[in-house]
XYZ file of C-alpha atoms in Angstrom:
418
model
C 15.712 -6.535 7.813
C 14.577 -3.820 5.430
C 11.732 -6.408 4.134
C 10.736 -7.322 6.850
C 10.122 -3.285 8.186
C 8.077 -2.699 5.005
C 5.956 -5.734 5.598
C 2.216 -5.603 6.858
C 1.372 -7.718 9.630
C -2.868 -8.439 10.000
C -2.717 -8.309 5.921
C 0.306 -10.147 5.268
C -1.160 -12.806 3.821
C -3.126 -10.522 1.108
C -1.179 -9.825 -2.113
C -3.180 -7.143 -2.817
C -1.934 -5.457 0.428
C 1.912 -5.995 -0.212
C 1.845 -5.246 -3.611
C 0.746 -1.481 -2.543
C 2.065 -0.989 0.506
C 5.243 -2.786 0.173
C 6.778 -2.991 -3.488
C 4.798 0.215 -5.067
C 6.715 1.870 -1.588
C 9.862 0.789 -2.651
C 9.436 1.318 -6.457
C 8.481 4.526 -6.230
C 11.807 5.280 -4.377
C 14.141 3.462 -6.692
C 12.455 5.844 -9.504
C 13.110 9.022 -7.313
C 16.381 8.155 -6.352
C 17.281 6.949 -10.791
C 15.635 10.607 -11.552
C 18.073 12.144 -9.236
C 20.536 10.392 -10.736
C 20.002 11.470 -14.087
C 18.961 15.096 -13.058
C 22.476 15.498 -11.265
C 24.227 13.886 -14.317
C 22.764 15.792 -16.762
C 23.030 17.245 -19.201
C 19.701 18.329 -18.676
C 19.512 21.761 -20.702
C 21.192 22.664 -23.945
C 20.748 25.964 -25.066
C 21.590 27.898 -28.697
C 24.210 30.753 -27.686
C 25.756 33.776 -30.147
C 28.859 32.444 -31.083
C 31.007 35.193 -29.257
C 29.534 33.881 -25.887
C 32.674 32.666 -23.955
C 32.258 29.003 -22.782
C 31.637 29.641 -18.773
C 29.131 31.974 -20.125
C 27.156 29.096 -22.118
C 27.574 27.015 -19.235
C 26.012 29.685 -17.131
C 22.893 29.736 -19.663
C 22.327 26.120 -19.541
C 22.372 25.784 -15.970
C 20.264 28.508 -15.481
C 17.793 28.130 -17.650
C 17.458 24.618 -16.328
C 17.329 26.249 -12.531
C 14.200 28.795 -14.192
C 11.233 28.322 -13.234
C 9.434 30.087 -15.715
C 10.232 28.947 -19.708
C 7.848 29.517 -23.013
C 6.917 26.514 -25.044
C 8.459 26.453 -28.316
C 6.693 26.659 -31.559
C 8.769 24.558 -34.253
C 9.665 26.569 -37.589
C 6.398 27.054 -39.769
C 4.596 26.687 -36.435
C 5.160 30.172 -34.810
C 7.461 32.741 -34.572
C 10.815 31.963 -35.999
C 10.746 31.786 -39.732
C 14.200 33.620 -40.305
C 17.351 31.888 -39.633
C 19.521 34.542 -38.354
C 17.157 35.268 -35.674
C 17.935 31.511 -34.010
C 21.149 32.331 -32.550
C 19.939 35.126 -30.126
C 16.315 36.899 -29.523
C 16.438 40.162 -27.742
C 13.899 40.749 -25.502
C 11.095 43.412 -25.525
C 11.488 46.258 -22.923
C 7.734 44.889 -21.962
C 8.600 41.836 -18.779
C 4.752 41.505 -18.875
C 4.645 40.713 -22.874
C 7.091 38.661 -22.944
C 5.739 36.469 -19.799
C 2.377 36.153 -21.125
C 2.506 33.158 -22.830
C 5.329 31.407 -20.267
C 4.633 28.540 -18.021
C 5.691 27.574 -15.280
C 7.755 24.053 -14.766
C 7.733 20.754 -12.561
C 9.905 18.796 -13.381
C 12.559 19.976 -11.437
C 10.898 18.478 -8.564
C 9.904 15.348 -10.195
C 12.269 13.366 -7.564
C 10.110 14.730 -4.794
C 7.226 13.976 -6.215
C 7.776 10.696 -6.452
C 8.898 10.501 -2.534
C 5.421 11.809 -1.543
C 4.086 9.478 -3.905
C 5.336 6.562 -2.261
C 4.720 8.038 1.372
C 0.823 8.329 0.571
C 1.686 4.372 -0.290
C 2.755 3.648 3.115
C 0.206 6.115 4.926
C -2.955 2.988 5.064
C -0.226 0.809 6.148
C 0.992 2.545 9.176
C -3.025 3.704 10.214
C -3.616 0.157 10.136
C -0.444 -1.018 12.404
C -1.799 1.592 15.020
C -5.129 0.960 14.889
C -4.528 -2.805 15.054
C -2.183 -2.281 18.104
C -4.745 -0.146 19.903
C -7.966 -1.809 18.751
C -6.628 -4.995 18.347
C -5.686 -8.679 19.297
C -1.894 -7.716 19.457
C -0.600 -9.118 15.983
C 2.701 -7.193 15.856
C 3.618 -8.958 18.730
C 2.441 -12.164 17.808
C 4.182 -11.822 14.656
C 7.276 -11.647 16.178
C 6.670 -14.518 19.104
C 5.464 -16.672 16.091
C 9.022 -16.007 13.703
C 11.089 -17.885 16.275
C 8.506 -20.992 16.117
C 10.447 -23.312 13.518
C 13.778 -22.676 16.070
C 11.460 -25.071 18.850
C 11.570 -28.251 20.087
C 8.399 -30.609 19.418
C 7.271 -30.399 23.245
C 7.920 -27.083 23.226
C 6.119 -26.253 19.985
C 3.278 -28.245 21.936
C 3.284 -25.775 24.818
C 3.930 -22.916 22.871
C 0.770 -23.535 20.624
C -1.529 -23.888 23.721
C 0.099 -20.703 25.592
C -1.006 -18.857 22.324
C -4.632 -20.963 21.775
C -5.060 -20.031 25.469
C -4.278 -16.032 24.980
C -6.288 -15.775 21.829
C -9.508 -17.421 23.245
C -9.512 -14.789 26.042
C -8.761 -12.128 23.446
C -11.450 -13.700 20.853
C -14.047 -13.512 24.012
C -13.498 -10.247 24.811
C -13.677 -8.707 21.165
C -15.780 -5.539 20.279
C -18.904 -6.110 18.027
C -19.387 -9.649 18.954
C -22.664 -10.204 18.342
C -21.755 -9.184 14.429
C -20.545 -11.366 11.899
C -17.694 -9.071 11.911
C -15.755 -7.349 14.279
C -13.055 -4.167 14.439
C -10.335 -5.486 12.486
C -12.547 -6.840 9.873
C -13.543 -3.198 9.761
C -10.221 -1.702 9.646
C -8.837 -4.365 7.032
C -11.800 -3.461 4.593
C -11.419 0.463 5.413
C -7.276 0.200 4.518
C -7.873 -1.794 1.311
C -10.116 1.253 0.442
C -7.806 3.591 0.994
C -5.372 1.540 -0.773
C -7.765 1.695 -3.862
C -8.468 5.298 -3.548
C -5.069 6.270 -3.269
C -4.188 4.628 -6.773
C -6.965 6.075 -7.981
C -6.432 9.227 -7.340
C -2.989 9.385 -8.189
C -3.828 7.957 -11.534
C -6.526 10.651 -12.577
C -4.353 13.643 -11.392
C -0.861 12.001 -13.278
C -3.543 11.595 -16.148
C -4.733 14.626 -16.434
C -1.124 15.770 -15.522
C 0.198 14.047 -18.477
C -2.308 14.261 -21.464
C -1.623 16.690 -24.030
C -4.639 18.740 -25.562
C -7.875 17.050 -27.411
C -6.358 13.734 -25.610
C -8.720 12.187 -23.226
C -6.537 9.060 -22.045
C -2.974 9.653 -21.976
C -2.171 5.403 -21.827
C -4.536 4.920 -24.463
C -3.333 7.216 -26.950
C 0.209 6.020 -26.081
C -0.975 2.706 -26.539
C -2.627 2.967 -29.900
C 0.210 4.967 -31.164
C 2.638 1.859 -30.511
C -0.061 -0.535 -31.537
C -0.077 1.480 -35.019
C 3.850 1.958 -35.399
C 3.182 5.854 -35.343
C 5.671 6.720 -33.049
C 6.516 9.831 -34.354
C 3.084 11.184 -34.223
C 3.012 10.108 -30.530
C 2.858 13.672 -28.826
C 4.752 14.647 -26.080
C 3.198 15.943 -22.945
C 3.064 19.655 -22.367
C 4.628 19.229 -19.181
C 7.997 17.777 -20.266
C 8.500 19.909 -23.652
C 11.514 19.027 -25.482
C 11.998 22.653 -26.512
C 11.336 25.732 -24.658
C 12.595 29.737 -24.659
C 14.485 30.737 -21.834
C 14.306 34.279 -20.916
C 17.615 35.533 -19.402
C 19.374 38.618 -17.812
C 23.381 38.940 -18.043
C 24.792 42.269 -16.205
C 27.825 43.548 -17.873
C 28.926 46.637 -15.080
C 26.031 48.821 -15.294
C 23.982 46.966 -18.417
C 21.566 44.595 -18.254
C 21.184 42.888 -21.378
C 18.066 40.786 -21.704
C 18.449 37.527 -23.949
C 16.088 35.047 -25.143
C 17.516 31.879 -26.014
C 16.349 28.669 -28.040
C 16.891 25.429 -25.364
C 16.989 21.931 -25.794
C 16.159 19.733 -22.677
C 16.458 16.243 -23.621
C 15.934 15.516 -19.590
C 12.488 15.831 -20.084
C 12.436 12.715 -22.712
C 13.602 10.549 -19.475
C 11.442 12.408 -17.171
C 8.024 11.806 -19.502
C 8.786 7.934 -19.316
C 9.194 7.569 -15.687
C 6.292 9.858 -15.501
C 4.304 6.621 -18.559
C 5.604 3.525 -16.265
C 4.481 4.885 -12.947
C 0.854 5.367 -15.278
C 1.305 1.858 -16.035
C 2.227 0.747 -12.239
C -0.893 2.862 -10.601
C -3.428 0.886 -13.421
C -2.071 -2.064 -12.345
C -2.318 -1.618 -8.507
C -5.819 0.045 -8.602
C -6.813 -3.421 -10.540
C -5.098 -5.185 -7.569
C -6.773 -3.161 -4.705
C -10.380 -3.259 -6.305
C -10.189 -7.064 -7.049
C -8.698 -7.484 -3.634
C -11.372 -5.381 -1.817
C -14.249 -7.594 -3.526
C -12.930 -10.423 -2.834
C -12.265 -9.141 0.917
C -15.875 -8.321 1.073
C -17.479 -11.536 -0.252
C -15.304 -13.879 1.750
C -16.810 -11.257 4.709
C -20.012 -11.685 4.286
C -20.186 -15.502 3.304
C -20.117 -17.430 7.023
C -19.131 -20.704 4.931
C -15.228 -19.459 4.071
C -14.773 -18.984 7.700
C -16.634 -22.579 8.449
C -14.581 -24.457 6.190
C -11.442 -22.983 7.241
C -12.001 -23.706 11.207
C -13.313 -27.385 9.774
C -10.081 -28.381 8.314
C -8.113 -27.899 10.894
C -10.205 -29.893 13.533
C -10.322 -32.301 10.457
C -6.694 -32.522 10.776
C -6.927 -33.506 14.330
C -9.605 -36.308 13.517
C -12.338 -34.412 15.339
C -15.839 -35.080 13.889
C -17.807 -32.543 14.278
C -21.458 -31.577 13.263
C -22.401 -28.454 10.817
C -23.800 -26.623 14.008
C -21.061 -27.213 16.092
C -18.758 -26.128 13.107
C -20.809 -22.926 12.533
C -21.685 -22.170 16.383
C -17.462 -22.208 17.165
C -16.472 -20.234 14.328
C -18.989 -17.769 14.526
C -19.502 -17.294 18.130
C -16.224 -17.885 19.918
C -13.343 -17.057 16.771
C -15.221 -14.894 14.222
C -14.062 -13.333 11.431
C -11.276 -11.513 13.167
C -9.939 -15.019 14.745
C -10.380 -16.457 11.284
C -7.728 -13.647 10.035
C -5.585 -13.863 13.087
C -5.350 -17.271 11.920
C -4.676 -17.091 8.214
C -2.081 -14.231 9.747
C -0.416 -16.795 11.708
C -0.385 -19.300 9.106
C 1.238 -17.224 6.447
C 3.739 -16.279 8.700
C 4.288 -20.058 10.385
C 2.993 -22.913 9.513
C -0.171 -24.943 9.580
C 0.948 -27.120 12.364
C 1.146 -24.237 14.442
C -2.132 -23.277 13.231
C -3.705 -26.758 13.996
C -2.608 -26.740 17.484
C -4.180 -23.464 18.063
C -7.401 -24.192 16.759
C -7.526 -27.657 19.010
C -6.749 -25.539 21.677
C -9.318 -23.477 21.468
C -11.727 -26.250 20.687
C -10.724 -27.800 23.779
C -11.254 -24.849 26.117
C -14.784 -24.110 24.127
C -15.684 -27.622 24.931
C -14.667 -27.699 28.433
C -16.658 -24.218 28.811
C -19.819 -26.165 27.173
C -19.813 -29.023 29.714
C -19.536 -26.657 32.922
C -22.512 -24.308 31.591
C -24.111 -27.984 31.291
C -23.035 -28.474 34.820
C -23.623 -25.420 36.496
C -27.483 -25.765 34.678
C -28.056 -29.121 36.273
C -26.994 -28.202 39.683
C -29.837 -25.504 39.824
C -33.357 -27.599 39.922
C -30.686 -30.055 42.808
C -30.154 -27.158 45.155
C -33.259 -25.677 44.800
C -35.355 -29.300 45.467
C -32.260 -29.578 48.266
C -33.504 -26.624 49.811
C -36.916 -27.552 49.493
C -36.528 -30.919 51.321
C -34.154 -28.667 54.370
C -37.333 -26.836 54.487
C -39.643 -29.210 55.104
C -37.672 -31.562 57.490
C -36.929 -33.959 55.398
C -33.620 -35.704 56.179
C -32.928 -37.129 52.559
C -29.748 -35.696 51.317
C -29.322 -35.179 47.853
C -26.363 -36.015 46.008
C -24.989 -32.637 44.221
C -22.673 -34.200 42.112
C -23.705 -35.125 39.107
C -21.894 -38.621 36.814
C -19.328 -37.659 34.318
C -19.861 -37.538 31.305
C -18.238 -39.422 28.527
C -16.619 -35.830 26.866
C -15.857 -34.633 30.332
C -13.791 -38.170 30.607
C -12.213 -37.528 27.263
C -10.816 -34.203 28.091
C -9.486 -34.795 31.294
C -7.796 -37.241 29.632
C -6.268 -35.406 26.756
C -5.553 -33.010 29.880
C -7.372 -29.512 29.178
């Protein structure tokens, strides 16, 4: 039931589509919820204390410090400003707040979890504009998609009937489509406009986690991860400024009417779990803005190429044994199913079968037929009323027969019953 929730409807057939919408959704999640995981297990902070700090009160410092919002990168020994030993266990702090905030930062990954929520919600966002669009704008494919599920459960007779209820409903629908006289219509519009947003949505997530990530004098964060493991220099690989595996935290500890300040040296081995979530969801959003930009070419050429659409109307009449000519091909899938009937199609396809498929397309054949022969009709009985009339006119008692013979395709289909 879940699946089926998180599953598009018009573009369930493209990959593409599902493999943003859908899995990246649900990914994203499972790495929020493991972070959470790990950030309520702990330990997250580890901090250097005096040694006549009583244990609550080293508990207190770890769990604050991890709760701060504000730490100062540390410099490693040779690097900076702890060169004497004795001066690891505990730094007092300047009387000067501002001086000794000047070179602090402030820190994310706290909220890491969250970040990775909203992450996946942008995910869904083309998703659910496209389900109301579609439902407004629309031939109805939600619903169709559910009528069409329950199709394997039917009898033969009444897959028969069942096939020509739907032919029958998505002729009139196909008829009264916006943007007819296109080669494309509103869905075709809203499909192409989604897959860009699925594209730009990657995309966008992977240049600000990119620049989010990289340390300094790095241009590409992946690719100077990637050469590192490549070249077996993994410990010159760099860790990103955001997650630094050692920091100063800055603390206050009231003793009655003191305040002592404290500055203490802290581990946070959180942060190397935090920094490779941070590299595969780097990996992941490469990978799906590949997917989404192949996917939207593809999309478009398929668009704007009337043969894809020919040949897939022509196999199913092909099925059927119905010879057909080029121009009759071309003529019925441009002008009466388009592009959006081709996709309705495919939709109902993926979801079904081709049987079901088949029978809709005959249908539809059938009534676009039987549509051709009465504009036939209705264009031969004008020139007989009007010489009719003329005859009345002039007293002439010939009557004119009105009806015109049958012919051989209006035989056939009233005998195949349409």
């Amino acid at each position: 039931m879940v699946f089926n929730f998180y599953k598009p409807t018009v573009n369930y057939g493209s990959w593409a589509d599902r493999f943003s919408s859908t899995w990246t959704f649900l990914l994203l999640l499972i790495l929020a919820l493991l972070t959470v995981w790990r950030h309520y297990r702990g330990p997250n902070f580890i901090c250097k204390t005096p040694e006549q700090f009583p244990r609550y009160w080293n508990d207190f410092t770890d769990e604050s410090c991890w709760l701060s919002r504000q730490v100062i990168p540390f410099e490693p020994l040779g690097q900076g400003s702890f060169s004497d030993s004795e001066n690891l266990n505990m730094l007092v702090v300047m009387n000067d707040k501002d001086s000794a905030n000047e070179n602090s930062t402030r820190t994310l990954y706290q909220w890491l979890p969250l970040i990775l929520c909203l992450q996946a919600l942008l995910f869904m966002l083309p998703d659910i504009f496209l389900r109301i669009c579609e439902s407004s704008f629309g031939f109805g494919c939600q619903k169709l998609s559910k009528m069409i599920q329950d199709y394997r459960q039917y009898s033969a007779d009444d897959r028969k009937h069942f096939a020509m209820e739907i032919g029958s409903y998505l002729h009139q629908q196909f008829s009264e489509r916006l943007l007819r006289v296109l080669p494309f219509g509103i869905l075709t519009v809203l499909l192409a406009f989604v897959k860009l947003l699925f594209f730009l949505n990657a995309a966008t997530q992977l240049i600000i986690l990119e620049g989010y990530l990289s340390p300094q004098n790095v241009t590409s964060y992946g690719e100077y991860v990637f050469e590192s493991i490549i070249n077996t220099n993994y410990s010159t690989i760099a860790y990103s400024p955001v997650f630094p595996r050692e920091v100063l935290c800055r603390r206050e500890f009231v003793q009655v009417s003191n305040v002592h300040l404290y500055m203490f040296q802290c581990l946070v081995p959180v942060n190397e779990f935090n920094e490779q979530i941070c590299f595969f969801v780097w990996i992941w959003l490469l990978v799906v803005c590949i997917a989404a930009g192949t996917s939207g070419m593809l999309f478009l050429v398929k668009s704007l190429l009337p043969m894809v659409k020919q040949r897939y109307i022509k196999k199913y009449l092909s099925m059927s044994n119905i010879s057909v000519t080029s121009a009759e091909v071309s003529s019925f899938s441009g002008t009466t199913i388009g592009l959006d009937g081709v996709m309705v199609l495919k939709m109902i396809g993926d979801i079904s079968s081709d049987i079901l498929v088949k029978d809709i397309v005959i249908q539809i054949w059938n009534i676009h037929k039987s549509k051709q022969l009465q504009n036939m009709v209705s264009v031969q009985q004008t020139p007989s009323n009007q010489e009719h009339m003329t005859g009345s006119a002039s007293g002439d008692q010939h009557v004119t027969n009105l009806t015109p013979a049958a012919s051989p395709e209006m035989i056939a289909m009233e005998k195949t019953g349409v």
